[in-house]
mmCIF file of C-alpha atoms and ligand atoms in Angstrom:
data_model
loop_
_atom_site.group_PDB
_atom_site.id
_atom_site.type_symbol
_atom_site.label_atom_id
_atom_site.label_comp_id
_atom_site.label_asym_id
_atom_site.label_seq_id
_atom_site.Cartn_x
_atom_site.Cartn_y
_atom_site.Cartn_z
ATOM 1 C CA MET A 14 -19.245 -63.189 141.739
ATOM 2 C CA ASN A 15 -22.357 -62.119 138.804
ATOM 3 C CA LEU A 16 -24.651 -61.611 141.057
ATOM 4 C CA GLU A 17 -27.418 -60.349 138.180
ATOM 5 C CA ASP A 18 -27.391 -63.882 137.473
ATOM 6 C CA ILE A 19 -28.943 -64.583 141.199
ATOM 7 C CA PHE A 20 -30.608 -62.227 142.437
ATOM 8 C CA ALA A 21 -32.963 -60.723 139.950
ATOM 9 C CA THR A 22 -32.264 -57.539 139.131
ATOM 10 C CA THR A 23 -35.745 -56.001 140.138
ATOM 11 C CA LEU A 24 -34.334 -56.535 143.865
ATOM 12 C CA PHE A 25 -34.517 -53.174 145.281
ATOM 13 C CA ASP A 26 -36.635 -51.806 142.383
ATOM 14 C CA GLY A 27 -37.598 -48.393 143.679
ATOM 15 C CA GLN A 28 -35.849 -48.651 147.057
ATOM 16 C CA THR A 29 -33.452 -46.006 148.771
ATOM 17 C CA VAL A 30 -30.027 -47.232 150.104
ATOM 18 C CA PHE A 31 -28.450 -44.943 152.513
ATOM 19 C CA ILE A 32 -24.732 -45.401 152.931
ATOM 20 C CA THR A 33 -22.641 -43.698 155.197
ATOM 21 C CA GLY A 34 -18.731 -43.517 154.229
ATOM 22 C CA GLY A 35 -19.827 -44.764 151.312
ATOM 23 C CA GLY A 36 -17.915 -42.882 148.901
ATOM 24 C CA SER A 37 -14.839 -45.396 148.986
ATOM 25 C CA GLY A 38 -13.926 -48.705 149.950
ATOM 26 C CA ILE A 39 -15.866 -51.322 151.545
ATOM 27 C CA ASN A 40 -18.811 -49.002 151.408
ATOM 28 C CA LEU A 41 -19.064 -48.164 147.864
ATOM 29 C CA GLY A 42 -18.872 -51.839 146.869
ATOM 30 C CA VAL A 43 -22.244 -52.149 149.247
ATOM 31 C CA ALA A 44 -23.512 -49.142 147.240
ATOM 32 C CA GLN A 45 -22.122 -51.025 143.870
ATOM 33 C CA CYS A 46 -24.317 -54.492 144.703
ATOM 34 C CA PHE A 47 -27.677 -52.113 146.371
ATOM 35 C CA ALA A 48 -26.951 -50.014 142.066
ATOM 36 C CA ARG A 49 -26.813 -53.520 140.068
ATOM 37 C CA LEU A 50 -29.654 -54.851 142.418
ATOM 38 C CA GLY A 51 -32.167 -51.851 140.850
ATOM 39 C CA ALA A 52 -31.226 -49.594 144.148
ATOM 40 C CA ASN A 53 -31.106 -45.943 143.978
ATOM 41 C CA ILE A 54 -27.814 -44.881 146.585
ATOM 42 C CA ALA A 55 -27.865 -41.888 148.835
ATOM 43 C CA ILE A 56 -24.205 -42.549 150.366
ATOM 44 C CA CYS A 57 -22.653 -39.068 152.421
ATOM 45 C CA GLY A 58 -19.203 -38.879 153.109
ATOM 46 C CA ARG A 59 -16.578 -35.908 154.370
ATOM 47 C CA THR A 60 -15.500 -36.035 150.704
ATOM 48 C CA GLN A 61 -17.440 -34.038 148.528
ATOM 49 C CA SER A 62 -15.416 -34.900 145.418
ATOM 50 C CA LYS A 63 -14.523 -38.706 146.532
ATOM 51 C CA LEU A 64 -18.485 -38.883 146.983
ATOM 52 C CA ASN A 65 -19.393 -37.175 143.033
ATOM 53 C CA ASP A 66 -16.585 -39.844 142.015
ATOM 54 C CA ALA A 67 -18.227 -42.534 143.656
ATOM 55 C CA ALA A 68 -21.680 -41.203 142.345
ATOM 56 C CA ALA A 69 -21.066 -41.070 138.623
ATOM 57 C CA MET A 70 -20.045 -44.272 139.084
ATOM 58 C CA LEU A 71 -23.063 -46.003 140.701
ATOM 59 C CA GLU A 72 -25.514 -43.713 137.914
ATOM 60 C CA THR A 73 -23.731 -45.875 135.689
ATOM 61 C CA LEU A 74 -24.769 -48.971 137.690
ATOM 62 C CA GLY A 75 -28.551 -47.468 136.352
ATOM 63 C CA ALA A 76 -28.958 -45.711 139.666
ATOM 64 C CA GLU A 77 -30.486 -42.776 140.940
ATOM 65 C CA VAL A 78 -27.480 -41.011 143.782
ATOM 66 C CA VAL A 79 -27.642 -38.205 146.176
ATOM 67 C CA ALA A 80 -23.976 -37.601 146.940
ATOM 68 C CA GLN A 81 -24.207 -34.759 150.039
ATOM 69 C CA ALA A 82 -20.842 -34.977 151.860
ATOM 70 C CA ALA A 83 -21.833 -35.510 156.125
ATOM 71 C CA ASP A 84 -18.821 -36.237 159.018
ATOM 72 C CA VAL A 85 -21.409 -38.939 160.811
ATOM 73 C CA ARG A 86 -19.964 -36.843 164.396
ATOM 74 C CA ASP A 87 -22.566 -34.125 162.776
ATOM 75 C CA MET A 88 -25.589 -35.048 163.669
ATOM 76 C CA ASP A 89 -26.976 -32.003 161.638
ATOM 77 C CA ALA A 90 -24.660 -32.921 158.739
ATOM 78 C CA LEU A 91 -26.264 -36.201 158.726
ATOM 79 C CA ALA A 92 -29.652 -34.799 159.095
ATOM 80 C CA GLU A 93 -30.237 -32.732 156.503
ATOM 81 C CA ALA A 94 -27.855 -35.087 154.095
ATOM 82 C CA MET A 95 -31.055 -37.390 154.482
ATOM 83 C CA ALA A 96 -33.731 -34.820 154.478
ATOM 84 C CA THR A 97 -32.329 -34.905 150.450
ATOM 85 C CA THR A 98 -32.232 -38.515 150.596
ATOM 86 C CA GLU A 99 -35.525 -38.766 150.881
ATOM 87 C CA SER A 100 -36.983 -35.127 149.084
ATOM 88 C CA GLN A 101 -34.922 -36.251 145.925
ATOM 89 C CA LEU A 102 -35.682 -40.357 146.113
ATOM 90 C CA GLY A 103 -38.150 -41.568 148.850
ATOM 91 C CA PRO A 104 -37.777 -42.839 152.201
ATOM 92 C CA ILE A 105 -34.726 -44.722 152.958
ATOM 93 C CA ASN A 106 -35.518 -48.501 153.266
ATOM 94 C CA VAL A 107 -32.225 -49.669 153.337
ATOM 95 C CA LEU A 108 -29.414 -47.474 155.952
ATOM 96 C CA VAL A 109 -25.679 -49.279 155.750
ATOM 97 C CA ALA A 110 -23.689 -47.623 158.484
ATOM 98 C CA GLY A 111 -20.415 -48.192 157.366
ATOM 99 C CA ALA A 112 -18.198 -45.421 158.178
ATOM 100 C CA ALA A 113 -15.419 -46.265 159.871
ATOM 101 C CA GLY A 114 -11.445 -45.094 161.558
ATOM 102 C CA ASN A 115 -8.458 -47.447 162.055
ATOM 103 C CA PHE A 116 -4.863 -47.233 162.302
ATOM 104 C CA THR A 117 -2.688 -49.107 164.500
ATOM 105 C CA ALA A 118 -1.472 -48.264 167.961
ATOM 106 C CA PRO A 119 0.471 -49.439 171.044
ATOM 107 C CA THR A 120 -2.435 -48.643 173.770
ATOM 108 C CA GLU A 121 0.231 -47.557 175.391
ATOM 109 C CA LYS A 122 0.735 -44.660 172.590
ATOM 110 C CA LEU A 123 -2.483 -44.227 172.390
ATOM 111 C CA SER A 124 -3.935 -40.603 173.407
ATOM 112 C CA SER A 125 -6.852 -40.319 174.494
ATOM 113 C CA ASN A 126 -8.523 -37.875 172.535
ATOM 114 C CA GLY A 127 -6.942 -40.994 169.408
ATOM 115 C CA PHE A 128 -9.429 -43.569 171.298
ATOM 116 C CA ARG A 129 -12.022 -40.961 172.231
ATOM 117 C CA THR A 130 -11.598 -40.354 168.013
ATOM 118 C CA VAL A 131 -12.382 -43.650 166.474
ATOM 119 C CA ILE A 132 -14.630 -44.107 169.141
ATOM 120 C CA ASP A 133 -16.631 -41.380 167.080
ATOM 121 C CA ILE A 134 -16.669 -42.418 164.154
ATOM 122 C CA ASP A 135 -17.163 -45.750 164.052
ATOM 123 C CA LEU A 136 -19.627 -46.354 167.709
ATOM 124 C CA VAL A 137 -21.542 -43.082 167.862
ATOM 125 C CA GLY A 138 -21.168 -42.079 164.188
ATOM 126 C CA ALA A 139 -23.422 -46.053 163.952
ATOM 127 C CA PHE A 140 -26.082 -44.670 166.462
ATOM 128 C CA ASN A 141 -26.307 -41.174 164.747
ATOM 129 C CA ALA A 142 -26.726 -42.530 161.510
ATOM 130 C CA ALA A 143 -29.486 -44.509 162.709
ATOM 131 C CA ARG A 144 -31.837 -42.491 164.819
ATOM 132 C CA ALA A 145 -31.208 -39.516 162.636
ATOM 133 C CA ALA A 146 -32.890 -42.176 159.791
ATOM 134 C CA PHE A 147 -34.865 -43.749 162.373
ATOM 135 C CA GLU A 148 -37.946 -42.093 161.413
ATOM 136 C CA GLN A 149 -37.840 -43.113 157.633
ATOM 137 C CA LEU A 150 -36.930 -46.490 158.427
ATOM 138 C CA ARG A 151 -39.975 -46.780 160.378
ATOM 139 C CA GLN A 152 -42.272 -45.249 157.132
ATOM 140 C CA THR A 153 -40.817 -47.664 155.662
ATOM 141 C CA ARG A 154 -40.640 -50.841 158.495
ATOM 142 C CA GLY A 155 -36.834 -51.095 156.451
ATOM 143 C CA CYS A 156 -34.029 -52.185 157.963
ATOM 144 C CA LEU A 157 -30.495 -50.779 159.300
ATOM 145 C CA ILE A 158 -27.222 -53.114 158.381
ATOM 146 C CA PHE A 159 -24.173 -51.975 160.085
ATOM 147 C CA ILE A 160 -20.733 -52.738 159.547
ATOM 148 C CA SER A 161 -18.726 -54.842 162.151
ATOM 149 C CA ALA A 162 -14.670 -56.146 162.795
ATOM 150 C CA GLY A 163 -13.142 -58.806 163.481
ATOM 151 C CA GLN A 164 -11.435 -56.569 166.640
ATOM 152 C CA ALA A 165 -15.193 -56.916 167.684
ATOM 153 C CA GLN A 166 -15.854 -60.180 168.454
ATOM 154 C CA ALA A 167 -11.853 -61.371 169.342
ATOM 155 C CA PRO A 168 -9.121 -58.487 171.078
ATOM 156 C CA PHE A 169 -6.574 -57.833 168.216
ATOM 157 C CA GLU A 170 -3.628 -56.306 169.105
ATOM 158 C CA PHE A 171 -3.045 -52.570 168.394
ATOM 159 C CA GLN A 172 -7.095 -51.708 168.108
ATOM 160 C CA ALA A 173 -8.765 -50.867 171.759
ATOM 161 C CA HIS A 174 -10.112 -48.348 169.780
ATOM 162 C CA ALA A 175 -11.236 -50.496 166.448
ATOM 163 C CA GLY A 176 -12.434 -53.353 169.085
ATOM 164 C CA ALA A 177 -14.072 -51.917 171.132
ATOM 165 C CA ALA A 178 -15.695 -49.372 169.035
ATOM 166 C CA LYS A 179 -17.493 -51.923 167.068
ATOM 167 C CA ALA A 180 -18.200 -53.918 170.111
ATOM 168 C CA GLY A 181 -20.378 -51.077 170.579
ATOM 169 C CA VAL A 182 -21.405 -51.204 167.512
ATOM 170 C CA ASP A 183 -22.880 -54.508 167.472
ATOM 171 C CA ASN A 184 -24.644 -53.973 171.496
ATOM 172 C CA LEU A 185 -26.789 -51.120 169.399
ATOM 173 C CA MET A 186 -27.660 -53.631 166.846
ATOM 174 C CA LYS A 187 -28.928 -56.011 169.318
ATOM 175 C CA THR A 188 -30.641 -53.303 171.584
ATOM 176 C CA LEU A 189 -32.263 -51.510 167.729
ATOM 177 C CA ALA A 190 -33.668 -55.072 166.569
ATOM 178 C CA LEU A 191 -35.339 -55.274 169.971
ATOM 179 C CA GLU A 192 -36.096 -51.529 170.318
ATOM 180 C CA TRP A 193 -37.526 -51.372 166.815
ATOM 181 C CA GLY A 194 -38.434 -55.131 165.728
ATOM 182 C CA PRO A 195 -42.177 -53.486 166.863
ATOM 183 C CA TYR A 196 -41.723 -51.003 163.829
ATOM 184 C CA GLY A 197 -41.171 -53.630 161.457
ATOM 185 C CA ILE A 198 -37.244 -52.582 161.425
ATOM 186 C CA ARG A 199 -34.640 -55.362 161.573
ATOM 187 C CA ALA A 200 -30.795 -54.691 162.331
ATOM 188 C CA ASN A 201 -27.920 -57.095 161.308
ATOM 189 C CA SER A 202 -24.164 -56.788 161.380
ATOM 190 C CA VAL A 203 -22.004 -57.316 158.253
ATOM 191 C CA LEU A 204 -19.103 -59.222 159.646
ATOM 192 C CA PRO A 205 -15.952 -58.235 156.666
ATOM 193 C CA GLY A 206 -12.950 -59.991 156.916
ATOM 194 C CA TRP A 207 -8.999 -59.508 154.964
ATOM 195 C CA ILE A 208 -11.146 -57.531 151.679
ATOM 196 C CA ALA A 209 -8.542 -56.764 148.629
ATOM 197 C CA ASP A 210 -7.912 -52.935 147.983
ATOM 198 C CA THR A 211 -9.609 -51.391 150.163
ATOM 199 C CA GLU A 212 -8.799 -48.919 152.725
ATOM 200 C CA GLY A 213 -8.979 -50.454 155.720
ATOM 201 C CA LEU A 214 -6.444 -53.920 155.468
ATOM 202 C CA LYS A 215 -4.298 -50.755 153.504
ATOM 203 C CA ARG A 216 -4.721 -50.003 157.258
ATOM 204 C CA LEU A 217 -3.553 -53.398 159.084
ATOM 205 C CA ALA A 218 -1.293 -55.462 156.338
ATOM 206 C CA PRO A 219 1.877 -54.325 154.897
ATOM 207 C CA PRO A 220 2.217 -54.045 151.535
ATOM 208 C CA GLY A 221 2.828 -57.987 149.950
ATOM 209 C CA SER A 222 0.928 -59.455 152.693
ATOM 210 C CA GLU A 223 -1.651 -60.849 150.876
ATOM 211 C CA HIS A 224 -0.529 -64.076 150.067
ATOM 212 C CA ARG A 225 0.061 -64.341 153.552
ATOM 213 C CA ILE A 226 -3.553 -63.522 154.682
ATOM 214 C CA ALA A 227 -4.884 -65.875 152.483
ATOM 215 C CA ASP A 228 -2.879 -69.155 153.237
ATOM 216 C CA GLU A 229 -4.381 -68.188 156.603
ATOM 217 C CA VAL A 230 -8.190 -67.705 154.981
ATOM 218 C CA PRO A 231 -9.602 -71.262 155.478
ATOM 219 C CA ILE A 232 -11.260 -70.617 151.897
ATOM 220 C CA ARG A 233 -7.747 -69.814 150.502
ATOM 221 C CA ARG A 234 -8.490 -66.443 149.038
ATOM 222 C CA MET A 235 -9.052 -62.604 150.403
ATOM 223 C CA GLY A 236 -12.489 -61.602 150.179
ATOM 224 C CA ASP A 237 -13.941 -59.284 147.665
ATOM 225 C CA THR A 238 -16.633 -56.078 148.124
ATOM 226 C CA THR A 239 -18.821 -58.169 146.220
ATOM 227 C CA ASP A 240 -18.864 -60.850 149.012
ATOM 228 C CA VAL A 241 -19.725 -58.119 151.443
ATOM 229 C CA GLY A 242 -22.150 -56.452 149.497
ATOM 230 C CA ALA A 243 -23.983 -59.490 148.402
ATOM 231 C CA LEU A 244 -24.443 -60.640 152.119
ATOM 232 C CA ALA A 245 -25.854 -57.273 152.714
ATOM 233 C CA CYS A 246 -28.350 -57.531 149.597
ATOM 234 C CA PHE A 247 -28.829 -60.434 150.709
ATOM 235 C CA LEU A 248 -30.077 -59.681 154.318
ATOM 236 C CA ALA A 249 -31.783 -55.695 152.568
ATOM 237 C CA SER A 250 -33.910 -58.853 151.148
ATOM 238 C CA PRO A 251 -37.766 -60.876 152.101
ATOM 239 C CA LEU A 252 -35.081 -63.711 152.365
ATOM 240 C CA ALA A 253 -34.239 -62.284 155.769
ATOM 241 C CA GLY A 254 -37.574 -61.391 156.627
ATOM 242 C CA TYR A 255 -37.001 -63.446 159.643
ATOM 243 C CA VAL A 256 -33.329 -61.980 159.787
ATOM 244 C CA THR A 257 -32.462 -60.102 162.813
ATOM 245 C CA GLY A 258 -30.718 -59.021 165.555
ATOM 246 C CA ASN A 259 -26.910 -60.910 163.954
ATOM 247 C CA VAL A 260 -24.792 -60.239 163.510
ATOM 248 C CA VAL A 261 -23.211 -61.991 159.868
ATOM 249 C CA ALA A 262 -19.248 -62.689 158.792
ATOM 250 C CA ALA A 263 -18.441 -62.873 155.345
ATOM 251 C CA ASP A 264 -14.902 -63.207 156.135
ATOM 252 C CA GLY A 265 -13.858 -66.759 154.942
ATOM 253 C CA GLY A 266 -13.606 -68.631 158.030
ATOM 254 C CA MET A 267 -11.409 -66.107 158.905
ATOM 255 C CA MET A 268 -12.319 -65.658 163.099
ATOM 256 C CA LEU A 269 -12.969 -69.329 163.168
ATOM 257 C CA ARG A 270 -9.097 -68.545 164.042
ATOM 258 C CA GLY A 271 -9.425 -65.947 166.287
ATOM 259 C CA SER A 272 -7.024 -63.388 166.091
ATOM 260 C CA GLY A 273 -3.473 -64.590 165.990
ATOM 261 C CA ILE A 274 -2.632 -63.691 162.877
ATOM 262 C CA TRP A 275 -4.476 -60.423 162.995
ATOM 263 C CA THR A 276 -2.090 -60.109 165.435
ATOM 264 C CA GLN A 277 0.927 -61.252 163.900
ATOM 265 C CA VAL A 278 0.028 -58.517 160.616
ATOM 266 C CA ILE A 279 -0.506 -56.437 161.906
ATOM 267 C CA GLY A 280 2.782 -56.340 164.286
ATOM 268 C CA ALA A 281 4.862 -56.139 161.480
ATOM 269 C CA MET A 282 3.082 -53.821 160.242
ATOM 270 C CA LEU A 283 3.727 -51.779 163.046
ATOM 271 C CA ALA A 284 7.495 -53.168 163.688
ATOM 272 C CA GLU A 285 7.735 -51.974 159.991
ATOM 273 C CA THR A 286 6.928 -48.264 160.498
ATOM 274 C CA ASP A 287 9.198 -47.802 163.390
ATOM 275 C CA ALA A 288 12.190 -49.596 161.760
ATOM 276 C CA SER A 289 11.257 -46.906 158.503
ATOM 277 C CA GLY A 290 10.958 -43.704 160.980
HETATM 278 N N1 COA B 13 -0.809 -43.370 165.603
HETATM 279 C C1 COA B 13 -1.639 -42.871 167.300
HETATM 280 N N2 COA B 13 -1.938 -41.788 167.412
HETATM 281 C C2 COA B 13 -2.682 -41.607 166.100
HETATM 282 C C3 COA B 13 -2.766 -42.231 164.667
HETATM 283 C C4 COA B 13 -2.020 -43.451 164.950
HETATM 284 N N3 COA B 13 -1.824 -43.882 163.867
HETATM 285 N N4 COA B 13 -4.138 -41.363 164.065
HETATM 286 C C5 COA B 13 -4.328 -40.331 164.830
HETATM 287 N N5 COA B 13 -3.764 -41.120 166.116
HETATM 288 C C6 COA B 13 -4.615 -40.059 166.843
HETATM 289 C C7 COA B 13 -4.173 -38.064 166.364
HETATM 290 O O1 COA B 13 -2.978 -38.138 166.703
HETATM 291 C C8 COA B 13 -5.308 -37.436 167.354
HETATM 292 O O2 COA B 13 -4.827 -37.593 169.096
HETATM 293 P P1 COA B 13 -3.767 -36.384 169.470
HETATM 294 O O3 COA B 13 -5.248 -34.896 169.456
HETATM 295 O O4 COA B 13 -3.979 -36.774 170.634
HETATM 296 O O5 COA B 13 -2.952 -35.837 169.266
HETATM 297 C C9 COA B 13 -6.732 -38.229 166.890
HETATM 298 O O6 COA B 13 -6.036 -39.723 166.429
HETATM 299 C C10 COA B 13 -7.379 -37.221 166.277
HETATM 300 O O7 COA B 13 -6.564 -37.212 164.868
HETATM 301 P P2 COA B 13 -7.054 -36.234 163.707
HETATM 302 O O8 COA B 13 -6.101 -36.930 162.836
HETATM 303 O O9 COA B 13 -7.532 -35.242 163.279
HETATM 304 O O10 COA B 13 -8.214 -37.488 163.619
HETATM 305 P P3 COA B 13 -9.637 -37.308 161.857
HETATM 306 O O11 COA B 13 -11.084 -37.171 162.910
HETATM 307 O O12 COA B 13 -8.445 -35.949 161.134
HETATM 308 O O13 COA B 13 -9.526 -38.863 161.636
HETATM 309 C C11 COA B 13 -8.515 -40.598 162.276
HETATM 310 C C12 COA B 13 -10.036 -39.074 161.699
HETATM 311 C C13 COA B 13 -7.914 -40.373 162.964
HETATM 312 C C14 COA B 13 -9.501 -42.422 161.861
HETATM 313 C C15 COA B 13 -7.626 -41.105 160.414
HETATM 314 O O14 COA B 13 -7.453 -41.968 160.502
HETATM 315 C C16 COA B 13 -9.579 -41.116 159.245
HETATM 316 O O15 COA B 13 -9.610 -39.895 158.177
HETATM 317 N N6 COA B 13 -9.767 -41.746 159.260
HETATM 318 C C17 COA B 13 -10.384 -42.420 157.380
HETATM 319 C C18 COA B 13 -10.342 -43.151 156.744
HETATM 320 C C19 COA B 13 -10.334 -44.443 157.512
HETATM 321 O O16 COA B 13 -9.536 -44.280 157.873
HETATM 322 N N7 COA B 13 -10.732 -45.858 156.601
HETATM 323 C C20 COA B 13 -10.216 -46.805 157.595
HETATM 324 C C21 COA B 13 -12.198 -48.176 158.092
HETATM 325 S S1 COA B 13 -10.992 -49.210 158.668
#
């Protein structure tokens, strides 16, 4: 998709977009879309070297970039990264809370710490990011975009941790749409479907399953990170100035089918893992 033929390349000129987990995957794809439409970008994640590589790429798109390591579970580190962002790029206009962790596990084999770890990264991390960004977003009358997941809407087997976390994220999003609407802050979630070449896909589907998955998607293809980024850009733009409190899917219609195909694919992956060791 050639975003530049669709949106003005000045759409986010002078705006600061902060993306948690922005060093790779869907989140980096979202960062690229905002950069292509004029935004300056701040990214955080756990690994500075990964962030540096992502920053170099985003700079080639014309963005000024802040790339500062911060684990979303660490409120102080996040607050510090956001303070650096404000001083170098100006206050945050758009926060994309995308940092996530996941793995497949039958619940009877999932430890309490395994469950808690995913809740901490996905749900507490989303809260931390929103909370730390609040003062800057209030200043800019900015917006929040949370990255949700199909598991939040339909239960997937072997995803008790991620499903509970992402359902919590969507509820948090709606609560913030209510509470922070009076400050001019909008909040929405983007729900990606099967997105090719991402860490999330690698963790949830066995290699070589892409064709089978694509055949199950009503639109009959896997998504790419631009499908998700374009939706995020729309939601952050004045076109969506009256849109708040929604979960919007970029999934080719996948969730209309519920969780059946996901469960089959994830089950096949677990069976393969069991067989190999
Ligand atoms: N199955 C069952 N439990 C698992 C697991 C798996 N595949 N992977 C990790 N866990 C458990 C660990 O055993 C540990 O629990 P324990 O102390 O009871 O043994 C707990 O989860 C924490 O694991 P740890 O590796 O210490 O956590 P971490 O904070 O270093 O890493 C993860 C977080 C586990 C989510 C890791 O997969 C990660 O870093 N993911 C980031 C990237 C990612 O997932 N991207 C996809 C997004 S969709």
